[in-house]
Coordinates of C-alpha atoms in Angstrom, one line a residue:
Chain F
M1 CA 2.5 4.6 -31.7
F2 CA 0.2 7.0 -33.3
N3 CA -2.3 4.0 -33.5
K4 CA -2.0 3.4 -29.9
N5 CA -2.5 6.9 -28.7
T6 CA -5.7 7.2 -30.7
V7 CA -6.9 4.0 -29.0
A8 CA -6.0 5.3 -25.6
A9 CA -7.8 8.6 -26.4
G10 CA -10.9 6.6 -27.4
V11 CA -10.7 4.8 -24.2
A12 CA -10.6 7.9 -22.2
A13 CA -13.5 9.4 -24.0
F14 CA -15.5 6.1 -23.6
A15 CA -14.8 6.0 -20.0
S16 CA -16.4 9.5 -19.4
V17 CA -19.4 8.8 -21.5
A18 CA -19.7 5.4 -19.6
L19 CA -19.6 7.2 -16.3
A20 CA -22.5 9.5 -17.2
A21 CA -24.4 6.5 -18.9
G22 CA -23.6 4.5 -15.6
C23 CA -25.3 7.1 -13.3
A24 CA -28.3 7.5 -15.5
V25 CA -29.0 3.8 -15.0
A26 CA -28.5 4.1 -11.4
D27 CA -30.8 7.0 -11.2
G28 CA -33.7 5.3 -13.0
N29 CA -34.1 2.9 -9.9
K30 CA -36.6 1.0 -11.7
A31 CA -38.0 -2.1 -10.2
D32 CA -37.1 -5.1 -12.1
D33 CA -39.5 -5.3 -15.0
V34 CA -38.9 -9.1 -15.3
D35 CA -39.6 -11.7 -12.7
I36 CA -36.4 -12.8 -11.4
T37 CA -37.8 -15.7 -9.5
A38 CA -39.0 -17.3 -12.6
M39 CA -35.4 -17.9 -13.7
S40 CA -33.0 -20.6 -12.7
A41 CA -30.0 -19.2 -10.6
E42 CA -27.9 -19.6 -13.9
E43 CA -30.4 -17.7 -16.1
L44 CA -30.4 -15.0 -13.4
A45 CA -26.9 -14.7 -13.2
E46 CA -26.7 -14.2 -17.0
H47 CA -29.5 -11.8 -16.8
L48 CA -27.6 -9.8 -14.1
I49 CA -24.5 -9.6 -16.2
F50 CA -25.8 -8.8 -19.5
E51 CA -29.2 -7.0 -19.0
T52 CA -29.0 -4.8 -15.9
G53 CA -26.3 -2.1 -17.0
S54 CA -23.9 -3.2 -14.4
W55 CA -20.8 -2.5 -16.5
R56 CA -19.0 0.6 -17.9
D57 CA -19.0 0.8 -21.5
Q58 CA -15.5 0.7 -22.5
E59 CA -13.3 -0.6 -25.1
M60 CA -11.3 -3.5 -23.9
Q61 CA -7.6 -3.7 -24.5
E62 CA -7.9 -6.9 -26.5
G63 CA -10.7 -5.1 -28.7
G64 CA -14.4 -5.3 -28.4
G65 CA -16.5 -4.2 -25.4
W66 CA -17.7 -5.3 -22.0
R67 CA -20.1 -7.7 -23.6
D68 CA -17.5 -9.6 -25.3
R69 CA -15.3 -9.6 -22.1
M70 CA -18.0 -11.0 -20.0
T71 CA -19.3 -13.8 -22.5
Q72 CA -18.0 -17.1 -21.6
D73 CA -16.3 -19.4 -24.1
E74 CA -16.7 -23.2 -23.7
I75 CA -13.8 -23.8 -21.5
Q76 CA -14.9 -21.1 -19.1
K77 CA -18.4 -22.4 -19.3
A78 CA -17.4 -25.9 -18.6
C79 CA -15.0 -24.9 -15.7
S80 CA -17.6 -22.8 -13.7
F81 CA -18.7 -25.4 -11.3
D82 CA -18.5 -25.2 -7.5
S83 CA -14.9 -26.5 -7.2
T84 CA -15.1 -26.3 -3.4
R85 CA -17.6 -29.0 -3.1
N86 CA -17.4 -30.9 -6.4
D87 CA -14.6 -32.7 -8.2
L88 CA -13.9 -32.2 -11.7
D89 CA -16.1 -34.6 -13.8
G90 CA -14.1 -36.9 -15.9
E91 CA -16.2 -36.1 -19.0
V92 CA -15.9 -32.5 -18.5
A93 CA -12.2 -32.9 -18.0
G94 CA -11.8 -34.8 -21.3
R95 CA -13.9 -32.2 -23.1
V96 CA -12.1 -29.3 -21.8
V97 CA -8.7 -31.0 -22.7
A98 CA -10.0 -31.3 -26.3
L99 CA -11.1 -27.8 -26.6
A100 CA -7.8 -26.7 -25.2
R101 CA -5.8 -28.7 -27.8
E102 CA -7.9 -27.3 -30.4
Q103 CA -7.3 -23.7 -29.4
Y104 CA -3.6 -24.2 -28.9
Q105 CA -1.4 -23.0 -31.8
A106 CA 2.1 -24.6 -31.8
P107 CA 5.2 -22.6 -32.8
E108 CA 6.7 -23.7 -36.2
G109 CA 10.1 -25.5 -35.8
D110 CA 12.2 -25.5 -32.9
I111 CA 11.5 -23.4 -29.8
E112 CA 14.0 -20.8 -28.9
L113 CA 14.4 -19.3 -25.5
G114 CA 14.3 -15.5 -25.1
D115 CA 16.1 -13.5 -22.4
W116 CA 15.6 -14.6 -19.0
R117 CA 16.2 -11.0 -17.7
K118 CA 13.2 -9.7 -19.6
G119 CA 11.2 -13.0 -18.5
A120 CA 11.8 -12.0 -14.8
E121 CA 10.5 -8.7 -15.4
L122 CA 7.4 -10.0 -17.1
A123 CA 6.9 -12.5 -14.3
D124 CA 6.9 -9.9 -11.9
S125 CA 4.6 -7.6 -13.7
G126 CA 0.9 -7.6 -12.7
Y127 CA 0.0 -4.9 -15.3
G128 CA -2.3 -5.4 -18.2
Y129 CA -5.9 -6.1 -19.0
R130 CA -7.3 -4.4 -16.0
I131 CA -10.4 -2.1 -17.0
G132 CA -13.0 -0.1 -15.3
H133 CA -12.1 2.8 -12.8
N134 CA -8.5 2.5 -13.6
V135 CA -7.5 1.4 -17.1
D136 CA -4.2 -0.3 -17.9
D137 CA -2.9 1.4 -21.0
H138 CA -1.2 -1.1 -23.3
G139 CA 0.0 1.8 -25.3
T140 CA 2.5 3.1 -22.6
R141 CA 3.4 -0.2 -20.7
E142 CA 3.3 -3.7 -22.0
A143 CA 1.3 -6.4 -20.2
G144 CA 3.0 -8.6 -17.8
G145 CA 2.7 -12.3 -17.0
N146 CA 1.5 -12.1 -13.4
C147 CA 3.4 -15.2 -12.6
Y148 CA 4.6 -14.1 -9.0
N149 CA 1.0 -13.6 -7.9
C150 CA 0.5 -17.3 -7.8
H151 CA 4.0 -19.0 -8.1
V152 CA 7.3 -18.9 -6.3
M153 CA 9.9 -18.7 -8.7
D154 CA 12.8 -17.0 -7.1
S155 CA 12.0 -16.4 -3.5
S156 CA 15.2 -14.1 -2.9
V157 CA 13.3 -11.5 -4.9
S158 CA 10.0 -11.0 -2.9
V159 CA 7.3 -12.8 -1.2
Q160 CA 5.5 -14.7 -3.9
G161 CA 2.1 -16.4 -4.2
T162 CA 1.2 -19.9 -3.4
I163 CA -2.1 -20.6 -5.5
G164 CA 0.1 -22.4 -8.1
P165 CA 3.0 -24.9 -7.5
N166 CA 6.4 -23.7 -6.6
L167 CA 8.6 -23.5 -9.7
E168 CA 12.0 -22.8 -8.2
N169 CA 14.7 -24.8 -9.9
Y170 CA 12.1 -25.8 -12.5
G171 CA 14.7 -26.0 -15.4
A172 CA 17.4 -27.4 -13.3
Q173 CA 15.3 -30.5 -12.5
R174 CA 14.0 -30.9 -16.0
G175 CA 16.7 -29.9 -18.5
D176 CA 16.1 -27.8 -21.5
S177 CA 15.3 -30.2 -24.3
Q178 CA 13.0 -29.3 -27.2
E179 CA 10.4 -31.7 -25.5
I180 CA 10.4 -29.7 -22.2
R181 CA 10.4 -26.4 -24.3
Q182 CA 7.3 -27.8 -26.2
Y183 CA 5.6 -28.8 -22.9
V184 CA 6.3 -25.5 -21.3
H185 CA 5.0 -23.5 -24.2
Q186 CA 1.9 -25.7 -24.1
V187 CA 1.3 -25.1 -20.4
I188 CA 1.8 -21.4 -20.5
S189 CA -0.1 -21.0 -23.6
N190 CA -3.0 -22.9 -22.7
P191 CA -2.7 -25.0 -19.3
H192 CA -6.1 -26.8 -19.8
Q193 CA -4.4 -29.1 -22.3
Y194 CA -2.7 -30.8 -19.1
F195 CA -4.6 -29.4 -16.2
P196 CA -8.4 -29.2 -17.2
C197 CA -10.1 -26.3 -15.3
T198 CA -6.9 -25.1 -13.7
Q199 CA -7.1 -21.6 -12.1
M200 CA -4.1 -20.4 -14.5
P201 CA -5.0 -18.2 -17.4
R202 CA -4.3 -19.2 -21.1
F203 CA -1.5 -16.7 -21.9
Q204 CA -1.7 -17.4 -25.9
G205 CA -3.2 -14.1 -27.0
L206 CA -2.7 -12.2 -23.8
L207 CA 1.3 -12.3 -24.2
T208 CA 3.1 -12.2 -27.6
E209 CA 5.1 -15.3 -28.5
E210 CA 8.3 -13.1 -27.9
Q211 CA 7.2 -12.4 -24.3
I212 CA 6.3 -16.0 -23.7
S213 CA 9.9 -17.0 -24.9
H214 CA 11.2 -14.5 -22.4
I215 CA 9.2 -16.1 -19.6
M216 CA 10.2 -19.6 -20.9
A217 CA 13.9 -18.5 -20.6
Y218 CA 13.4 -17.4 -17.0
L219 CA 12.1 -21.0 -16.1
L220 CA 14.4 -23.0 -18.2
D221 CA 17.9 -21.1 -19.0
P222 CA 20.4 -22.6 -16.7
E223 CA 21.7 -19.1 -16.0
S224 CA 18.3 -17.9 -14.8
P225 CA 18.1 -17.2 -11.2
V226 CA 15.1 -19.5 -11.1
N227 CA 17.5 -22.5 -11.7
N228 CA 20.1 -21.4 -9.2
R229 CA 17.9 -21.6 -6.0
Chain C
M1 CA -32.5 -7.4 27.9
F2 CA -34.1 -10.7 29.0
K3 CA -35.5 -11.0 25.4
K4 CA -32.0 -10.4 23.8
A5 CA -30.7 -13.2 26.1
L6 CA -33.2 -15.7 25.0
L7 CA -32.5 -14.9 21.3
A8 CA -28.8 -15.3 21.8
L9 CA -29.0 -18.7 23.4
P10 CA -30.0 -20.8 20.2
V11 CA -27.8 -18.6 17.9
A12 CA -24.9 -19.4 20.4
M13 CA -25.8 -23.0 20.6
A14 CA -26.0 -23.3 16.8
V15 CA -22.5 -22.0 16.1
G16 CA -21.0 -22.9 19.7
V17 CA -19.1 -25.9 18.0
A18 CA -17.2 -23.5 15.9
G19 CA -16.1 -21.7 19.0
T20 CA -17.1 -18.1 18.6
A21 CA -20.6 -17.2 20.3
A22 CA -22.4 -15.0 17.7
Q23 CA -24.9 -12.9 19.7
A24 CA -27.8 -11.1 19.0
E25 CA -26.3 -8.1 20.9
W26 CA -23.6 -5.6 20.1
Q27 CA -19.9 -6.5 20.7
D28 CA -16.9 -4.4 20.4
P29 CA -15.1 -5.1 17.0
N30 CA -11.9 -5.6 18.6
D31 CA -13.6 -8.2 21.1
V32 CA -15.1 -10.0 18.0
L33 CA -11.8 -10.3 16.4
Q34 CA -10.1 -11.7 19.4
K35 CA -12.6 -14.4 19.8
L36 CA -12.2 -15.4 16.1
L37 CA -8.4 -15.4 16.6
E38 CA -8.7 -17.9 19.7
A39 CA -11.4 -20.1 17.8
Q40 CA -9.0 -20.6 14.9
P41 CA -5.3 -20.4 16.0
D42 CA -4.1 -22.0 12.8
S43 CA -5.9 -19.7 10.5
K44 CA -3.2 -18.1 8.3
Y45 CA -5.5 -15.6 7.0
L46 CA -6.8 -14.5 10.5
H47 CA -3.3 -14.5 11.9
Q48 CA -1.3 -12.8 9.0
S49 CA -0.7 -9.5 10.3
E50 CA 0.4 -9.1 13.9
M51 CA 0.7 -5.4 13.4
N52 CA -3.0 -5.0 12.3
I53 CA -4.1 -7.2 15.2
M54 CA -2.1 -5.0 17.5
M55 CA -3.6 -1.7 16.0
M56 CA -7.1 -2.9 16.2
P57 CA -8.2 -1.1 19.4
D58 CA -7.0 2.0 17.8
N59 CA -8.6 1.2 14.4
P60 CA -8.4 4.4 12.4
A61 CA -11.9 3.6 10.9
L62 CA -13.2 4.5 14.5
Y63 CA -12.3 8.0 13.7
L64 CA -15.2 8.1 11.1
L65 CA -17.9 7.2 13.8
D66 CA -18.6 10.8 15.1
D67 CA -18.6 12.3 11.5
G68 CA -20.9 9.6 10.4
E69 CA -23.3 10.0 13.3
E70 CA -23.4 13.7 12.8
L71 CA -24.2 13.4 9.1
F72 CA -27.0 10.7 9.8
Y73 CA -28.8 13.0 12.1
K74 CA -28.1 16.4 10.4
E75 CA -30.8 17.9 8.1
R76 CA -29.1 18.0 5.0
G77 CA -29.6 18.1 1.0
P78 CA -32.3 20.1 -0.8
N79 CA -35.0 18.7 1.4
N80 CA -33.3 19.6 4.6
A81 CA -34.0 16.1 6.1
S82 CA -32.1 13.9 8.3
L83 CA -31.7 10.1 7.5
E84 CA -33.8 9.1 10.6
S85 CA -36.7 8.1 8.6
C86 CA -34.6 5.7 6.2
D87 CA -35.7 2.3 6.5
F88 CA -32.7 -0.2 6.3
G89 CA -35.1 -3.1 6.8
K90 CA -35.9 -3.0 10.6
G91 CA -38.0 0.1 10.5
E92 CA -37.4 3.7 9.9
G93 CA -34.2 5.0 11.8
V94 CA -33.6 1.6 13.3
L95 CA -29.6 0.8 12.9
E96 CA -29.0 -1.8 15.6
G97 CA -28.5 -5.1 13.7
A98 CA -29.6 -3.7 10.4
Y99 CA -26.4 -3.9 8.5
V100 CA -26.0 -7.7 9.0
E101 CA -29.5 -8.3 7.7
L102 CA -28.7 -7.0 4.2
P103 CA -29.1 -7.3 1.3
R104 CA -32.9 -7.6 1.5
Y105 CA -36.1 -7.0 -0.4
F106 CA -37.7 -3.6 -0.2
E107 CA -41.3 -3.3 -0.6
D108 CA -41.1 0.5 -1.7
T109 CA -38.7 -0.4 -4.3
G110 CA -39.8 -3.9 -5.4
K111 CA -36.2 -5.0 -5.4
V112 CA -33.3 -6.5 -3.2
M113 CA -30.9 -3.9 -2.1
D114 CA -27.6 -4.0 -0.6
F115 CA -26.6 -1.5 1.9
E116 CA -24.9 1.1 -0.2
M117 CA -27.7 0.9 -2.7
R118 CA -30.2 1.5 0.1
L119 CA -28.4 4.4 1.6
V120 CA -28.0 6.2 -1.7
H121 CA -31.6 5.4 -2.4
C122 CA -32.3 7.2 1.0
M123 CA -30.2 10.2 0.4
K124 CA -31.7 10.7 -2.9
E125 CA -35.5 10.1 -1.8
I126 CA -35.5 11.5 1.5
Q127 CA -32.7 14.3 1.4
G128 CA -33.1 15.1 -2.3
F129 CA -29.6 14.5 -3.4
T130 CA -28.9 13.7 -7.0
S131 CA -26.3 11.6 -8.5
D132 CA -24.4 14.7 -9.5
D133 CA -24.0 15.8 -5.8
S134 CA -20.5 14.7 -4.2
A135 CA -22.4 13.6 -1.0
V136 CA -23.9 10.7 -3.3
S137 CA -21.2 10.6 -6.1
Q138 CA -18.1 10.3 -4.1
R139 CA -18.3 6.7 -2.8
H140 CA -14.7 5.8 -1.7
G141 CA -12.3 7.1 0.9
S142 CA -12.4 8.1 4.5
G143 CA -13.3 11.6 3.6
S144 CA -16.5 10.7 1.6
D145 CA -19.9 11.1 3.2
I146 CA -20.8 7.7 2.1
M147 CA -17.9 6.0 4.0
R148 CA -18.5 8.0 7.1
L149 CA -22.2 7.0 7.1
T150 CA -21.4 3.5 6.2
T151 CA -19.0 3.0 9.2
Y152 CA -21.4 4.6 11.6
I153 CA -24.4 2.5 10.6
A154 CA -22.4 -0.6 10.2
H155 CA -20.9 -0.2 13.7
Q156 CA -24.5 -0.4 15.1
S157 CA -24.3 -4.2 14.1
S158 CA -20.9 -5.0 15.4
G159 CA -20.8 -8.5 16.9
Y160 CA -24.2 -9.3 15.6
A161 CA -24.2 -12.7 13.5
W162 CA -24.6 -12.1 9.6
N163 CA -28.1 -13.0 9.0
P164 CA -29.4 -11.8 5.5
P165 CA -33.0 -12.6 5.1
L166 CA -33.9 -15.3 2.5
D167 CA -37.6 -15.5 3.1
H168 CA -38.5 -13.3 0.1
P169 CA -38.3 -15.4 -3.1
K170 CA -36.3 -12.5 -4.8
E171 CA -33.7 -12.6 -1.8
Q172 CA -33.3 -16.3 -2.2
A173 CA -33.0 -15.8 -6.2
M174 CA -30.2 -13.0 -5.8
R175 CA -28.3 -15.1 -3.2
D176 CA -28.3 -18.1 -5.6
A177 CA -27.4 -15.9 -8.6
G178 CA -24.7 -14.6 -6.5
E179 CA -23.3 -18.1 -5.9
V180 CA -23.3 -18.8 -9.8
L181 CA -21.4 -15.5 -10.2
F182 CA -19.0 -16.5 -7.6
F183 CA -17.9 -19.6 -9.5
R184 CA -18.4 -18.1 -12.9
R185 CA -15.1 -18.3 -14.9
G186 CA -14.9 -15.4 -17.4
G187 CA -12.9 -12.4 -18.3
A188 CA -9.4 -11.9 -20.1
M189 CA -7.8 -14.2 -17.7
D190 CA -10.7 -16.9 -16.9
F191 CA -10.7 -16.1 -13.4
N192 CA -13.6 -16.6 -10.9
C193 CA -13.9 -15.6 -7.4
A194 CA -13.0 -19.1 -6.2
A195 CA -9.7 -19.0 -7.9
C196 CA -8.6 -17.1 -4.8
H197 CA -11.1 -17.8 -2.2
G198 CA -11.7 -21.6 -2.6
D199 CA -8.6 -22.9 -0.7
S200 CA -7.3 -22.5 2.7
G201 CA -4.1 -20.5 3.6
K202 CA -3.1 -19.6 0.0
Q203 CA -1.3 -16.4 -1.0
I204 CA -1.4 -13.8 -3.7
R205 CA 2.1 -12.6 -3.4
A206 CA 2.3 -11.4 0.3
S207 CA -1.6 -11.5 1.0
V208 CA -3.0 -14.6 2.7
L209 CA -6.5 -15.1 1.3
P210 CA -9.8 -15.9 3.0
E211 CA -11.4 -19.2 2.3
M212 CA -15.1 -18.7 1.5
R213 CA -16.0 -22.3 3.1
N214 CA -14.4 -21.3 6.4
S215 CA -17.2 -19.1 7.8
Q216 CA -14.8 -17.7 10.6
E217 CA -12.4 -16.5 7.9
W218 CA -15.2 -15.5 5.7
T219 CA -16.9 -13.2 8.4
K220 CA -13.6 -11.1 8.6
A221 CA -13.3 -11.3 4.8
V222 CA -16.8 -9.6 4.3
S223 CA -16.5 -7.5 7.4
W224 CA -16.4 -4.1 5.6
P225 CA -16.2 -1.2 6.3
A226 CA -12.7 -1.7 7.1
H227 CA -9.5 0.5 7.5
R228 CA -7.2 -0.7 4.9
A229 CA -3.7 0.0 6.1
G230 CA -2.0 -0.4 2.8
Q231 CA -4.4 2.2 1.3
D232 CA -4.9 4.4 4.4
N233 CA -8.6 4.6 3.7
V234 CA -11.8 3.0 5.0
R235 CA -13.2 0.8 2.3
S236 CA -16.5 -0.9 1.8
Q237 CA -17.8 -4.1 0.4
N238 CA -18.6 -2.5 -2.9
H239 CA -15.0 -1.3 -3.1
R240 CA -13.7 -4.9 -2.3
I241 CA -16.0 -6.1 -5.1
R242 CA -14.8 -3.4 -7.5
G243 CA -11.1 -4.2 -6.8
C244 CA -11.5 -7.9 -7.1
I245 CA -13.1 -7.7 -10.5
W246 CA -10.6 -5.3 -11.7
Q247 CA -7.8 -7.7 -10.7
M248 CA -9.8 -10.6 -12.4
R249 CA -9.9 -8.7 -15.5
H250 CA -13.5 -8.8 -15.9
A251 CA -15.3 -5.6 -17.0
G252 CA -15.5 -2.4 -15.0
I253 CA -18.3 -2.9 -12.5
L254 CA -20.6 0.2 -12.0
P255 CA -22.1 1.2 -8.5
D256 CA -25.7 0.5 -7.5
T257 CA -25.9 -2.4 -9.8
P258 CA -27.6 -5.8 -9.0
V259 CA -24.3 -7.8 -9.9
N260 CA -23.1 -6.1 -6.6
T261 CA -26.0 -7.0 -4.8
A262 CA -26.2 -10.7 -5.9
L263 CA -22.6 -11.0 -4.9
I264 CA -23.0 -9.5 -1.5
S265 CA -26.1 -11.6 -1.0
Y266 CA -23.9 -14.7 -1.3
W267 CA -21.0 -13.4 0.6
N268 CA -23.2 -12.3 3.7
D269 CA -24.9 -15.6 3.4
A270 CA -21.6 -17.5 3.4
A271 CA -20.7 -15.7 6.7
R272 CA -24.2 -16.5 8.2
G273 CA -24.2 -17.1 12.0
E274 CA -20.6 -15.6 12.5
P275 CA -20.3 -12.3 14.3
A276 CA -19.4 -9.3 12.0
I277 CA -16.4 -7.2 12.8
L278 CA -17.7 -3.6 12.2
P279 CA -15.4 -1.8 11.4
D280 CA -12.6 -4.1 10.8
L281 CA -8.8 -3.4 10.0
K282 CA -7.1 -5.1 7.1
R283 CA -3.9 -5.2 5.3

């Protein structure tokens, strides 16, 4: 607890320093000292992100600073194509699946389900990892799964998102075998293993294994309201 | 008048197939919205809030217009000057149609500037405000000078088609970088803008999302300033960007920075040819 408060205070201090620093950059109002027309669009985008003082100097919840948060990993790079005009390239898809399998850490032994009630709360929580003008403090409130933003899971609770597939009766239709649990754990942890360049986040690392086990219970436990729709 | 009609004709022909006649002359924001609704009867995004559509003639954003006009013409700041000599790209003090032709390259600063960046530039250079003055530092909320001025100035372009210039190489470069940024996956949760705006009729929770490739949904999407009913405040394009990037779990974006400008360059280009709703009313 002491540790977390220290981090929170640090974040707050960072934020106020960043505000002052940000204004100084804005005040400078200097013309670009580089020729932006000599760059490709991709180069200019990276230049704008990393070299123009566009971000607050804050410590991210996962550690590191804005530069770490904004630096792309290989999967993010591979998936940054115009999905409204181009289909996913087969070679890229294969590479992304391989990268995702490499990143994924399988649990040891059998996978146990957690508490579906806790899973329901996590699925409904959009808290966590937001930074900038309003910082999510993981020291006072745990990060959630954001599931309801994109998936209908229990339409009796609230209006839910449609960016991802409807998951009502997910477990009722598939059962609750170890194979199914392994698959669901893989998809929640790193969905690119099955759906390369999906819009869904990789939750391994964002949520704890315990939190993931609760969300899995919400999806798979026969008692869960998700499976009694 | 005759000249305006001539100008309007080719524009209307160009987008006529889509059903809304974008004009090179002012239209009431509610009239613009009604035409878009008629043109796209099946758009879940455009039709999502019957309440907001009904409220449009009494849009609370309209109450900012008088204050904004007063602020624009009043002699203010350490230099005791009005904003009448501010050039938003169509000449000093020319506001009609200026908002929909931003961002653009400005000779005097040597860079591409979006609307808010330009307004702040003028308040500092002409009126002498500094970043510490609340007139400049307070960017958000209906009570801020910036939002009152933004609403008044943008309103002078209502009904004009979005038409950000791309003649200068820097304008084209910023627009193209904005496109890359729009599709750039990143942050703690791997999101890009297209995660929410690349498909038609999708929802985040209860909010129906605008699709970037549907220019008639997109003109409403980028038509800020707008009164946000859920926040009971008038908001700007820059406020929308800050909110999206916050939800996307990228880093915290700062005002007056070129990442904003590049994104807005791409946004406004994607709405090109469609009439702007200024001010709009959103959920």
